[in-house]
Amino acid sequence: CNNNKYILENQIKPAIEAFLNQRRLELSDEKTRIVHINDGFDFLGQNVRKYKGKCLIKPSKKSFQANVWKLLTLIKKNKAISSGKLIQIL
């Protein structure tokens, strides 16, 4: 496992950086990290993780909580309207 991480950090990552460089793009040192797929990672509001041999992508906890907060706020702001109107707004 350590050998794989060494290869990723010292061979694969530099190759990706060179590929991106040619396109005037770069990896963020702050945000880029190498993790095992079983540990999972969040990317663009989604959580990517391997469960029992299958790769699953689902909303991240942070993204899910943000959407729940938006829904609760919208419902609280519109307490006086009918449920039909609220459904239309949603």
PDB file as gemmi writes it, atoms N, CA and C in Angstrom:
CRYST1    1.000    1.000    1.000  90.00  90.00  90.00 P 1                      
ATOM      1  N   CYS A   1       0.826  -1.197   0.000  1.00  0.00           N  
ATOM      2  CA  CYS A   1       0.000   0.000   0.000  1.00  0.00           C  
ATOM      3  C   CYS A   1       0.872   1.264   0.000  1.00  0.00           C  
ATOM      4  N   ASN A   2       1.960   1.266   0.794  1.00  0.00           N  
ATOM      5  CA  ASN A   2       2.875   2.408   0.801  1.00  0.00           C  
ATOM      6  C   ASN A   2       3.540   2.585  -0.551  1.00  0.00           C  
ATOM      7  N   ASN A   3       3.848   1.453  -1.219  1.00  0.00           N  
ATOM      8  CA  ASN A   3       4.463   1.510  -2.540  1.00  0.00           C  
ATOM      9  C   ASN A   3       3.513   2.170  -3.539  1.00  0.00           C  
ATOM     10  N   ASN A   4       2.216   1.841  -3.453  1.00  0.00           N  
ATOM     11  CA  ASN A   4       1.229   2.455  -4.336  1.00  0.00           C  
ATOM     12  C   ASN A   4       1.161   3.963  -4.118  1.00  0.00           C  
ATOM     13  N   LYS A   5       1.180   4.383  -2.865  1.00  0.00           N  
ATOM     14  CA  LYS A   5       1.125   5.817  -2.561  1.00  0.00           C  
ATOM     15  C   LYS A   5       2.375   6.518  -3.090  1.00  0.00           C  
ATOM     16  N   TYR A   6       3.518   5.860  -2.955  1.00  0.00           N  
ATOM     17  CA  TYR A   6       4.773   6.423  -3.469  1.00  0.00           C  
ATOM     18  C   TYR A   6       4.680   6.606  -4.988  1.00  0.00           C  
ATOM     19  N   ILE A   7       4.182   5.594  -5.688  1.00  0.00           N  
ATOM     20  CA  ILE A   7       4.040   5.672  -7.149  1.00  0.00           C  
ATOM     21  C   ILE A   7       3.075   6.787  -7.525  1.00  0.00           C  
ATOM     22  N   LEU A   8       1.952   6.876  -6.807  1.00  0.00           N  
ATOM     23  CA  LEU A   8       0.973   7.930  -7.094  1.00  0.00           C  
ATOM     24  C   LEU A   8       1.572   9.319  -6.905  1.00  0.00           C  
ATOM     25  N   GLU A   9       2.285   9.519  -5.799  1.00  0.00           N  
ATOM     26  CA  GLU A   9       2.831  10.841  -5.490  1.00  0.00           C  
ATOM     27  C   GLU A   9       4.018  11.217  -6.369  1.00  0.00           C  
ATOM     28  N   ASN A  10       4.834  10.238  -6.757  1.00  0.00           N  
ATOM     29  CA  ASN A  10       6.086  10.553  -7.444  1.00  0.00           C  
ATOM     30  C   ASN A  10       6.099  10.251  -8.935  1.00  0.00           C  
ATOM     31  N   GLN A  11       5.098   9.545  -9.435  1.00  0.00           N  
ATOM     32  CA  GLN A  11       5.053   9.262 -10.866  1.00  0.00           C  
ATOM     33  C   GLN A  11       3.741   9.718 -11.505  1.00  0.00           C  
ATOM     34  N   ILE A  12       2.630   9.308 -10.924  1.00  0.00           N  
ATOM     35  CA  ILE A  12       1.327   9.623 -11.509  1.00  0.00           C  
ATOM     36  C   ILE A  12       0.986  11.109 -11.358  1.00  0.00           C  
ATOM     37  N   LYS A  13       1.132  11.637 -10.141  1.00  0.00           N  
ATOM     38  CA  LYS A  13       0.794  13.047  -9.902  1.00  0.00           C  
ATOM     39  C   LYS A  13       1.620  13.988 -10.782  1.00  0.00           C  
ATOM     40  N   PRO A  14       2.953  13.795 -10.906  1.00  0.00           N  
ATOM     41  CA  PRO A  14       3.714  14.662 -11.813  1.00  0.00           C  
ATOM     42  C   PRO A  14       3.259  14.547 -13.273  1.00  0.00           C  
ATOM     43  N   ALA A  15       2.849  13.354 -13.691  1.00  0.00           N  
ATOM     44  CA  ALA A  15       2.354  13.180 -15.062  1.00  0.00           C  
ATOM     45  C   ALA A  15       1.047  13.951 -15.256  1.00  0.00           C  
ATOM     46  N   ILE A  16       0.176  13.907 -14.256  1.00  0.00           N  
ATOM     47  CA  ILE A  16      -1.084  14.659 -14.327  1.00  0.00           C  
ATOM     48  C   ILE A  16      -0.805  16.155 -14.335  1.00  0.00           C  
ATOM     49  N   GLU A  17       0.138  16.595 -13.493  1.00  0.00           N  
ATOM     50  CA  GLU A  17       0.491  18.021 -13.452  1.00  0.00           C  
ATOM     51  C   GLU A  17       1.042  18.484 -14.794  1.00  0.00           C  
ATOM     52  N   ALA A  18       1.861  17.667 -15.451  1.00  0.00           N  
ATOM     53  CA  ALA A  18       2.407  18.015 -16.768  1.00  0.00           C  
ATOM     54  C   ALA A  18       1.284  18.101 -17.797  1.00  0.00           C  
ATOM     55  N   PHE A  19       0.362  17.155 -17.750  1.00  0.00           N  
ATOM     56  CA  PHE A  19      -0.787  17.145 -18.658  1.00  0.00           C  
ATOM     57  C   PHE A  19      -1.610  18.422 -18.487  1.00  0.00           C  
ATOM     58  N   LEU A  20      -1.883  18.777 -17.240  1.00  0.00           N  
ATOM     59  CA  LEU A  20      -2.660  19.982 -16.960  1.00  0.00           C  
ATOM     60  C   LEU A  20      -1.896  21.246 -17.342  1.00  0.00           C  
ATOM     61  N   ASN A  21      -0.588  21.250 -17.094  1.00  0.00           N  
ATOM     62  CA  ASN A  21       0.261  22.398 -17.430  1.00  0.00           C  
ATOM     63  C   ASN A  21       0.175  22.753 -18.903  1.00  0.00           C  
ATOM     64  N   GLN A  22       0.158  21.738 -19.759  1.00  0.00           N  
ATOM     65  CA  GLN A  22       0.063  21.965 -21.205  1.00  0.00           C  
ATOM     66  C   GLN A  22      -1.237  22.674 -21.565  1.00  0.00           C  
ATOM     67  N   ARG A  23      -2.224  22.557 -20.704  1.00  0.00           N  
ATOM     68  CA  ARG A  23      -3.531  23.166 -20.938  1.00  0.00           C  
ATOM     69  C   ARG A  23      -3.748  24.402 -20.069  1.00  0.00           C  
ATOM     70  N   ARG A  24      -2.643  24.885 -19.504  1.00  0.00           N  
ATOM     71  CA  ARG A  24      -2.652  26.064 -18.633  1.00  0.00           C  
ATOM     72  C   ARG A  24      -3.565  25.887 -17.419  1.00  0.00           C  
ATOM     73  N   LEU A  25      -3.554  24.685 -16.875  1.00  0.00           N  
ATOM     74  CA  LEU A  25      -4.304  24.367 -15.664  1.00  0.00           C  
ATOM     75  C   LEU A  25      -3.335  23.841 -14.622  1.00  0.00           C  
ATOM     76  N   GLU A  26      -3.756  23.822 -13.367  1.00  0.00           N  
ATOM     77  CA  GLU A  26      -2.879  23.294 -12.322  1.00  0.00           C  
ATOM     78  C   GLU A  26      -3.696  22.700 -11.180  1.00  0.00           C  
ATOM     79  N   LEU A  27      -3.072  21.784 -10.457  1.00  0.00           N  
ATOM     80  CA  LEU A  27      -3.672  21.214  -9.254  1.00  0.00           C  
ATOM     81  C   LEU A  27      -3.430  22.164  -8.089  1.00  0.00           C  
ATOM     82  N   SER A  28      -4.414  22.286  -7.218  1.00  0.00           N  
ATOM     83  CA  SER A  28      -4.252  23.089  -6.011  1.00  0.00           C  
ATOM     84  C   SER A  28      -3.565  22.237  -4.950  1.00  0.00           C  
ATOM     85  N   ASP A  29      -2.417  22.705  -4.460  1.00  0.00           N  
ATOM     86  CA  ASP A  29      -1.711  21.965  -3.412  1.00  0.00           C  
ATOM     87  C   ASP A  29      -2.542  21.873  -2.134  1.00  0.00           C  
ATOM     88  N   GLU A  30      -3.350  22.909  -1.863  1.00  0.00           N  
ATOM     89  CA  GLU A  30      -4.191  22.914  -0.666  1.00  0.00           C  
ATOM     90  C   GLU A  30      -5.287  21.857  -0.738  1.00  0.00           C  
ATOM     91  N   LYS A  31      -5.877  21.714  -1.920  1.00  0.00           N  
ATOM     92  CA  LYS A  31      -7.053  20.862  -2.060  1.00  0.00           C  
ATOM     93  C   LYS A  31      -6.740  19.451  -2.535  1.00  0.00           C  
ATOM     94  N   THR A  32      -5.602  19.247  -3.146  1.00  0.00           N  
ATOM     95  CA  THR A  32      -5.274  17.941  -3.714  1.00  0.00           C  
ATOM     96  C   THR A  32      -4.714  17.023  -2.646  1.00  0.00           C  
ATOM     97  N   ARG A  33      -5.343  15.865  -2.513  1.00  0.00           N  
ATOM     98  CA  ARG A  33      -4.837  14.870  -1.575  1.00  0.00           C  
ATOM     99  C   ARG A  33      -5.079  13.483  -2.157  1.00  0.00           C  
ATOM    100  N   ILE A  34      -4.230  12.569  -1.780  1.00  0.00           N  
ATOM    101  CA  ILE A  34      -4.336  11.202  -2.265  1.00  0.00           C  
ATOM    102  C   ILE A  34      -4.940  10.360  -1.152  1.00  0.00           C  
ATOM    103  N   VAL A  35      -6.088   9.744  -1.451  1.00  0.00           N  
ATOM    104  CA  VAL A  35      -6.780   8.916  -0.465  1.00  0.00           C  
ATOM    105  C   VAL A  35      -7.148   7.580  -1.098  1.00  0.00           C  
ATOM    106  N   HIS A  36      -7.369   6.593  -0.271  1.00  0.00           N  
ATOM    107  CA  HIS A  36      -7.838   5.299  -0.756  1.00  0.00           C  
ATOM    108  C   HIS A  36      -9.331   5.408  -1.035  1.00  0.00           C  
ATOM    109  N   ILE A  37      -9.773   4.801  -2.120  1.00  0.00           N  
ATOM    110  CA  ILE A  37     -11.180   4.892  -2.513  1.00  0.00           C  
ATOM    111  C   ILE A  37     -12.114   4.337  -1.433  1.00  0.00           C  
ATOM    112  N   ASN A  38     -11.635   3.381  -0.637  1.00  0.00           N  
ATOM    113  CA  ASN A  38     -12.469   2.844   0.447  1.00  0.00           C  
ATOM    114  C   ASN A  38     -12.724   3.892   1.527  1.00  0.00           C  
ATOM    115  N   ASP A  39     -11.791   4.842   1.688  1.00  0.00           N  
ATOM    116  CA  ASP A  39     -11.970   5.922   2.661  1.00  0.00           C  
ATOM    117  C   ASP A  39     -12.922   6.985   2.128  1.00  0.00           C  
ATOM    118  N   GLY A  40     -12.993   7.107   0.822  1.00  0.00           N  
ATOM    119  CA  GLY A  40     -13.890   8.053   0.183  1.00  0.00           C  
ATOM    120  C   GLY A  40     -13.370   9.479   0.217  1.00  0.00           C  
ATOM    121  N   PHE A  41     -14.015  10.322  -0.601  1.00  0.00           N  
ATOM    122  CA  PHE A  41     -13.653  11.736  -0.665  1.00  0.00           C  
ATOM    123  C   PHE A  41     -14.843  12.524  -1.185  1.00  0.00           C  
ATOM    124  N   ASP A  42     -14.878  13.804  -0.863  1.00  0.00           N  
ATOM    125  CA  ASP A  42     -15.917  14.702  -1.357  1.00  0.00           C  
ATOM    126  C   ASP A  42     -15.386  15.470  -2.553  1.00  0.00           C  
ATOM    127  N   PHE A  43     -16.222  15.568  -3.599  1.00  0.00           N  
ATOM    128  CA  PHE A  43     -15.842  16.299  -4.804  1.00  0.00           C  
ATOM    129  C   PHE A  43     -17.098  16.908  -5.407  1.00  0.00           C  
ATOM    130  N   LEU A  44     -17.101  18.217  -5.564  1.00  0.00           N  
ATOM    131  CA  LEU A  44     -18.216  18.954  -6.151  1.00  0.00           C  
ATOM    132  C   LEU A  44     -19.561  18.608  -5.495  1.00  0.00           C  
ATOM    133  N   GLY A  45     -19.562  18.557  -4.162  1.00  0.00           N  
ATOM    134  CA  GLY A  45     -20.794  18.309  -3.424  1.00  0.00           C  
ATOM    135  C   GLY A  45     -21.230  16.855  -3.393  1.00  0.00           C  
ATOM    136  N   GLN A  46     -20.389  15.971  -3.904  1.00  0.00           N  
ATOM    137  CA  GLN A  46     -20.706  14.544  -3.921  1.00  0.00           C  
ATOM    138  C   GLN A  46     -19.661  13.783  -3.117  1.00  0.00           C  
ATOM    139  N   ASN A  47     -20.067  12.686  -2.511  1.00  0.00           N  
ATOM    140  CA  ASN A  47     -19.143  11.817  -1.796  1.00  0.00           C  
ATOM    141  C   ASN A  47     -18.933  10.577  -2.647  1.00  0.00           C  
ATOM    142  N   VAL A  48     -17.675  10.277  -2.953  1.00  0.00           N  
ATOM    143  CA  VAL A  48     -17.317   9.112  -3.761  1.00  0.00           C  
ATOM    144  C   VAL A  48     -16.635   8.122  -2.830  1.00  0.00           C  
ATOM    145  N   ARG A  49     -17.129   6.884  -2.817  1.00  0.00           N  
ATOM    146  CA  ARG A  49     -16.602   5.879  -1.901  1.00  0.00           C  
ATOM    147  C   ARG A  49     -16.892   4.497  -2.477  1.00  0.00           C  
ATOM    148  N   LYS A  50     -16.061   3.553  -2.119  1.00  0.00           N  
ATOM    149  CA  LYS A  50     -16.263   2.175  -2.560  1.00  0.00           C  
ATOM    150  C   LYS A  50     -16.848   1.376  -1.399  1.00  0.00           C  
ATOM    151  N   TYR A  51     -18.031   0.792  -1.605  1.00  0.00           N  
ATOM    152  CA  TYR A  51     -18.699  -0.048  -0.619  1.00  0.00           C  
ATOM    153  C   TYR A  51     -18.860  -1.450  -1.189  1.00  0.00           C  
ATOM    154  N   LYS A  52     -18.325  -2.431  -0.518  1.00  0.00           N  
ATOM    155  CA  LYS A  52     -18.491  -3.838  -0.907  1.00  0.00           C  
ATOM    156  C   LYS A  52     -18.217  -4.060  -2.393  1.00  0.00           C  
ATOM    157  N   GLY A  53     -17.144  -3.464  -2.895  1.00  0.00           N  
ATOM    158  CA  GLY A  53     -16.738  -3.669  -4.280  1.00  0.00           C  
ATOM    159  C   GLY A  53     -17.429  -2.781  -5.296  1.00  0.00           C  
ATOM    160  N   LYS A  54     -18.379  -1.949  -4.868  1.00  0.00           N  
ATOM    161  CA  LYS A  54     -19.089  -1.065  -5.795  1.00  0.00           C  
ATOM    162  C   LYS A  54     -18.755   0.385  -5.482  1.00  0.00           C  
ATOM    163  N   CYS A  55     -18.541   1.154  -6.521  1.00  0.00           N  
ATOM    164  CA  CYS A  55     -18.277   2.582  -6.358  1.00  0.00           C  
ATOM    165  C   CYS A  55     -19.619   3.307  -6.267  1.00  0.00           C  
ATOM    166  N   LEU A  56     -19.845   3.986  -5.155  1.00  0.00           N  
ATOM    167  CA  LEU A  56     -21.089   4.715  -4.955  1.00  0.00           C  
ATOM    168  C   LEU A  56     -20.812   6.212  -4.882  1.00  0.00           C  
ATOM    169  N   ILE A  57     -21.672   6.962  -5.528  1.00  0.00           N  
ATOM    170  CA  ILE A  57     -21.579   8.419  -5.495  1.00  0.00           C  
ATOM    171  C   ILE A  57     -22.906   8.932  -4.947  1.00  0.00           C  
ATOM    172  N   LYS A  58     -22.820   9.686  -3.863  1.00  0.00           N  
ATOM    173  CA  LYS A  58     -24.024  10.219  -3.232  1.00  0.00           C  
ATOM    174  C   LYS A  58     -23.729  11.635  -2.759  1.00  0.00           C  
ATOM    175  N   PRO A  59     -24.766  12.418  -2.461  1.00  0.00           N  
ATOM    176  CA  PRO A  59     -24.515  13.778  -1.968  1.00  0.00           C  
ATOM    177  C   PRO A  59     -23.675  13.744  -0.693  1.00  0.00           C  
ATOM    178  N   SER A  60     -22.743  14.678  -0.580  1.00  0.00           N  
ATOM    179  CA  SER A  60     -21.926  14.758   0.631  1.00  0.00           C  
ATOM    180  C   SER A  60     -22.800  15.234   1.784  1.00  0.00           C  
ATOM    181  N   LYS A  61     -22.369  14.969   3.009  1.00  0.00           N  
ATOM    182  CA  LYS A  61     -23.134  15.393   4.186  1.00  0.00           C  
ATOM    183  C   LYS A  61     -23.327  16.904   4.186  1.00  0.00           C  
ATOM    184  N   LYS A  62     -22.267  17.631   3.848  1.00  0.00           N  
ATOM    185  CA  LYS A  62     -22.325  19.097   3.844  1.00  0.00           C  
ATOM    186  C   LYS A  62     -23.342  19.587   2.808  1.00  0.00           C  
ATOM    187  N   SER A  63     -23.313  19.001   1.617  1.00  0.00           N  
ATOM    188  CA  SER A  63     -24.235  19.371   0.553  1.00  0.00           C  
ATOM    189  C   SER A  63     -25.676  19.039   0.946  1.00  0.00           C  
ATOM    190  N   PHE A  64     -25.864  17.861   1.519  1.00  0.00           N  
ATOM    191  CA  PHE A  64     -27.191  17.432   1.958  1.00  0.00           C  
ATOM    192  C   PHE A  64     -27.740  18.383   3.016  1.00  0.00           C  
ATOM    193  N   GLN A  65     -26.914  18.719   4.016  1.00  0.00           N  
ATOM    194  CA  GLN A  65     -27.346  19.627   5.083  1.00  0.00           C  
ATOM    195  C   GLN A  65     -27.703  21.006   4.528  1.00  0.00           C  
ATOM    196  N   ALA A  66     -26.934  21.481   3.546  1.00  0.00           N  
ATOM    197  CA  ALA A  66     -27.220  22.788   2.942  1.00  0.00           C  
ATOM    198  C   ALA A  66     -28.584  22.771   2.253  1.00  0.00           C  
ATOM    199  N   ASN A  67     -28.900  21.677   1.563  1.00  0.00           N  
ATOM    200  CA  ASN A  67     -30.197  21.572   0.894  1.00  0.00           C  
ATOM    201  C   ASN A  67     -31.339  21.465   1.895  1.00  0.00           C  
ATOM    202  N   VAL A  68     -31.138  20.730   2.974  1.00  0.00           N  
ATOM    203  CA  VAL A  68     -32.161  20.627   4.022  1.00  0.00           C  
ATOM    204  C   VAL A  68     -32.409  22.010   4.624  1.00  0.00           C  
ATOM    205  N   TRP A  69     -31.331  22.762   4.877  1.00  0.00           N  
ATOM    206  CA  TRP A  69     -31.458  24.109   5.442  1.00  0.00           C  
ATOM    207  C   TRP A  69     -32.247  25.020   4.495  1.00  0.00           C  
ATOM    208  N   LYS A  70     -31.974  24.931   3.194  1.00  0.00           N  
ATOM    209  CA  LYS A  70     -32.713  25.741   2.217  1.00  0.00           C  
ATOM    210  C   LYS A  70     -34.199  25.395   2.236  1.00  0.00           C  
ATOM    211  N   LEU A  71     -34.507  24.095   2.290  1.00  0.00           N  
ATOM    212  CA  LEU A  71     -35.906  23.669   2.332  1.00  0.00           C  
ATOM    213  C   LEU A  71     -36.604  24.169   3.592  1.00  0.00           C  
ATOM    214  N   LEU A  72     -35.963  24.006   4.733  1.00  0.00           N  
ATOM    215  CA  LEU A  72     -36.561  24.464   5.991  1.00  0.00           C  
ATOM    216  C   LEU A  72     -36.802  25.967   5.979  1.00  0.00           C  
ATOM    217  N   THR A  73     -35.842  26.710   5.474  1.00  0.00           N  
ATOM    218  CA  THR A  73     -35.979  28.168   5.400  1.00  0.00           C  
ATOM    219  C   THR A  73     -37.142  28.553   4.493  1.00  0.00           C  
ATOM    220  N   LEU A  74     -37.238  27.893   3.346  1.00  0.00           N  
ATOM    221  CA  LEU A  74     -38.313  28.178   2.401  1.00  0.00           C  
ATOM    222  C   LEU A  74     -39.675  27.857   3.011  1.00  0.00           C  
ATOM    223  N   ILE A  75     -39.778  26.745   3.699  1.00  0.00           N  
ATOM    224  CA  ILE A  75     -41.040  26.349   4.336  1.00  0.00           C  
ATOM    225  C   ILE A  75     -41.413  27.334   5.446  1.00  0.00           C  
ATOM    226  N   LYS A  76     -40.445  27.742   6.264  1.00  0.00           N  
ATOM    227  CA  LYS A  76     -40.723  28.685   7.353  1.00  0.00           C  
ATOM    228  C   LYS A  76     -41.158  30.044   6.820  1.00  0.00           C  
ATOM    229  N   LYS A  77     -40.555  30.485   5.698  1.00  0.00           N  
ATOM    230  CA  LYS A  77     -40.918  31.782   5.120  1.00  0.00           C  
ATOM    231  C   LYS A  77     -42.327  31.768   4.540  1.00  0.00           C  
ATOM    232  N   ASN A  78     -42.821  30.593   4.181  1.00  0.00           N  
ATOM    233  CA  ASN A  78     -44.111  30.489   3.496  1.00  0.00           C  
ATOM    234  C   ASN A  78     -45.145  29.713   4.309  1.00  0.00           C  
ATOM    235  N   LYS A  79     -45.173  29.942   5.621  1.00  0.00           N  
ATOM    236  CA  LYS A  79     -46.117  29.242   6.496  1.00  0.00           C  
ATOM    237  C   LYS A  79     -47.568  29.608   6.190  1.00  0.00           C  
ATOM    238  N   ALA A  80     -47.800  30.825   5.740  1.00  0.00           N  
ATOM    239  CA  ALA A  80     -49.163  31.320   5.570  1.00  0.00           C  
ATOM    240  C   ALA A  80     -49.818  30.863   4.267  1.00  0.00           C  
ATOM    241  N   ILE A  81     -49.068  30.333   3.341  1.00  0.00           N  
ATOM    242  CA  ILE A  81     -49.669  29.949   2.057  1.00  0.00           C  
ATOM    243  C   ILE A  81     -50.155  28.503   2.110  1.00  0.00           C  
ATOM    244  N   SER A  82     -50.998  28.165   1.145  1.00  0.00           N  
ATOM    245  CA  SER A  82     -51.552  26.803   1.105  1.00  0.00           C  
ATOM    246  C   SER A  82     -50.465  25.799   0.723  1.00  0.00           C  
ATOM    247  N   SER A  83     -50.725  24.547   1.061  1.00  0.00           N  
ATOM    248  CA  SER A  83     -49.739  23.505   0.749  1.00  0.00           C  
ATOM    249  C   SER A  83     -49.561  23.355  -0.763  1.00  0.00           C  
ATOM    250  N   GLY A  84     -50.627  23.565  -1.525  1.00  0.00           N  
ATOM    251  CA  GLY A  84     -50.535  23.496  -2.991  1.00  0.00           C  
ATOM    252  C   GLY A  84     -49.578  24.543  -3.542  1.00  0.00           C  
ATOM    253  N   LYS A  85     -49.688  25.771  -3.038  1.00  0.00           N  
ATOM    254  CA  LYS A  85     -48.785  26.855  -3.467  1.00  0.00           C  
ATOM    255  C   LYS A  85     -47.345  26.545  -3.058  1.00  0.00           C  
ATOM    256  N   LEU A  86     -47.190  26.017  -1.841  1.00  0.00           N  
ATOM    257  CA  LEU A  86     -45.847  25.679  -1.359  1.00  0.00           C  
ATOM    258  C   LEU A  86     -45.212  24.612  -2.251  1.00  0.00           C  
ATOM    259  N   ILE A  87     -46.001  23.636  -2.651  1.00  0.00           N  
ATOM    260  CA  ILE A  87     -45.488  22.592  -3.549  1.00  0.00           C  
ATOM    261  C   ILE A  87     -45.060  23.202  -4.877  1.00  0.00           C  
ATOM    262  N   GLN A  88     -45.828  24.165  -5.388  1.00  0.00           N  
ATOM    263  CA  GLN A  88     -45.447  24.840  -6.637  1.00  0.00           C  
ATOM    264  C   GLN A  88     -44.119  25.571  -6.476  1.00  0.00           C  
ATOM    265  N   ILE A  89     -43.929  26.215  -5.332  1.00  0.00           N  
ATOM    266  CA  ILE A  89     -42.683  26.944  -5.079  1.00  0.00           C  
ATOM    267  C   ILE A  89     -41.508  25.980  -5.012  1.00  0.00           C  
ATOM    268  N   LEU A  90     -41.739  24.846  -4.350  1.00  0.00           N  
ATOM    269  CA  LEU A  90     -40.674  23.850  -4.224  1.00  0.00           C  
ATOM    270  C   LEU A  90     -40.363  23.260  -5.579  1.00  0.00           C  
TER     271      LEU A  90                                                      
END                                                                             
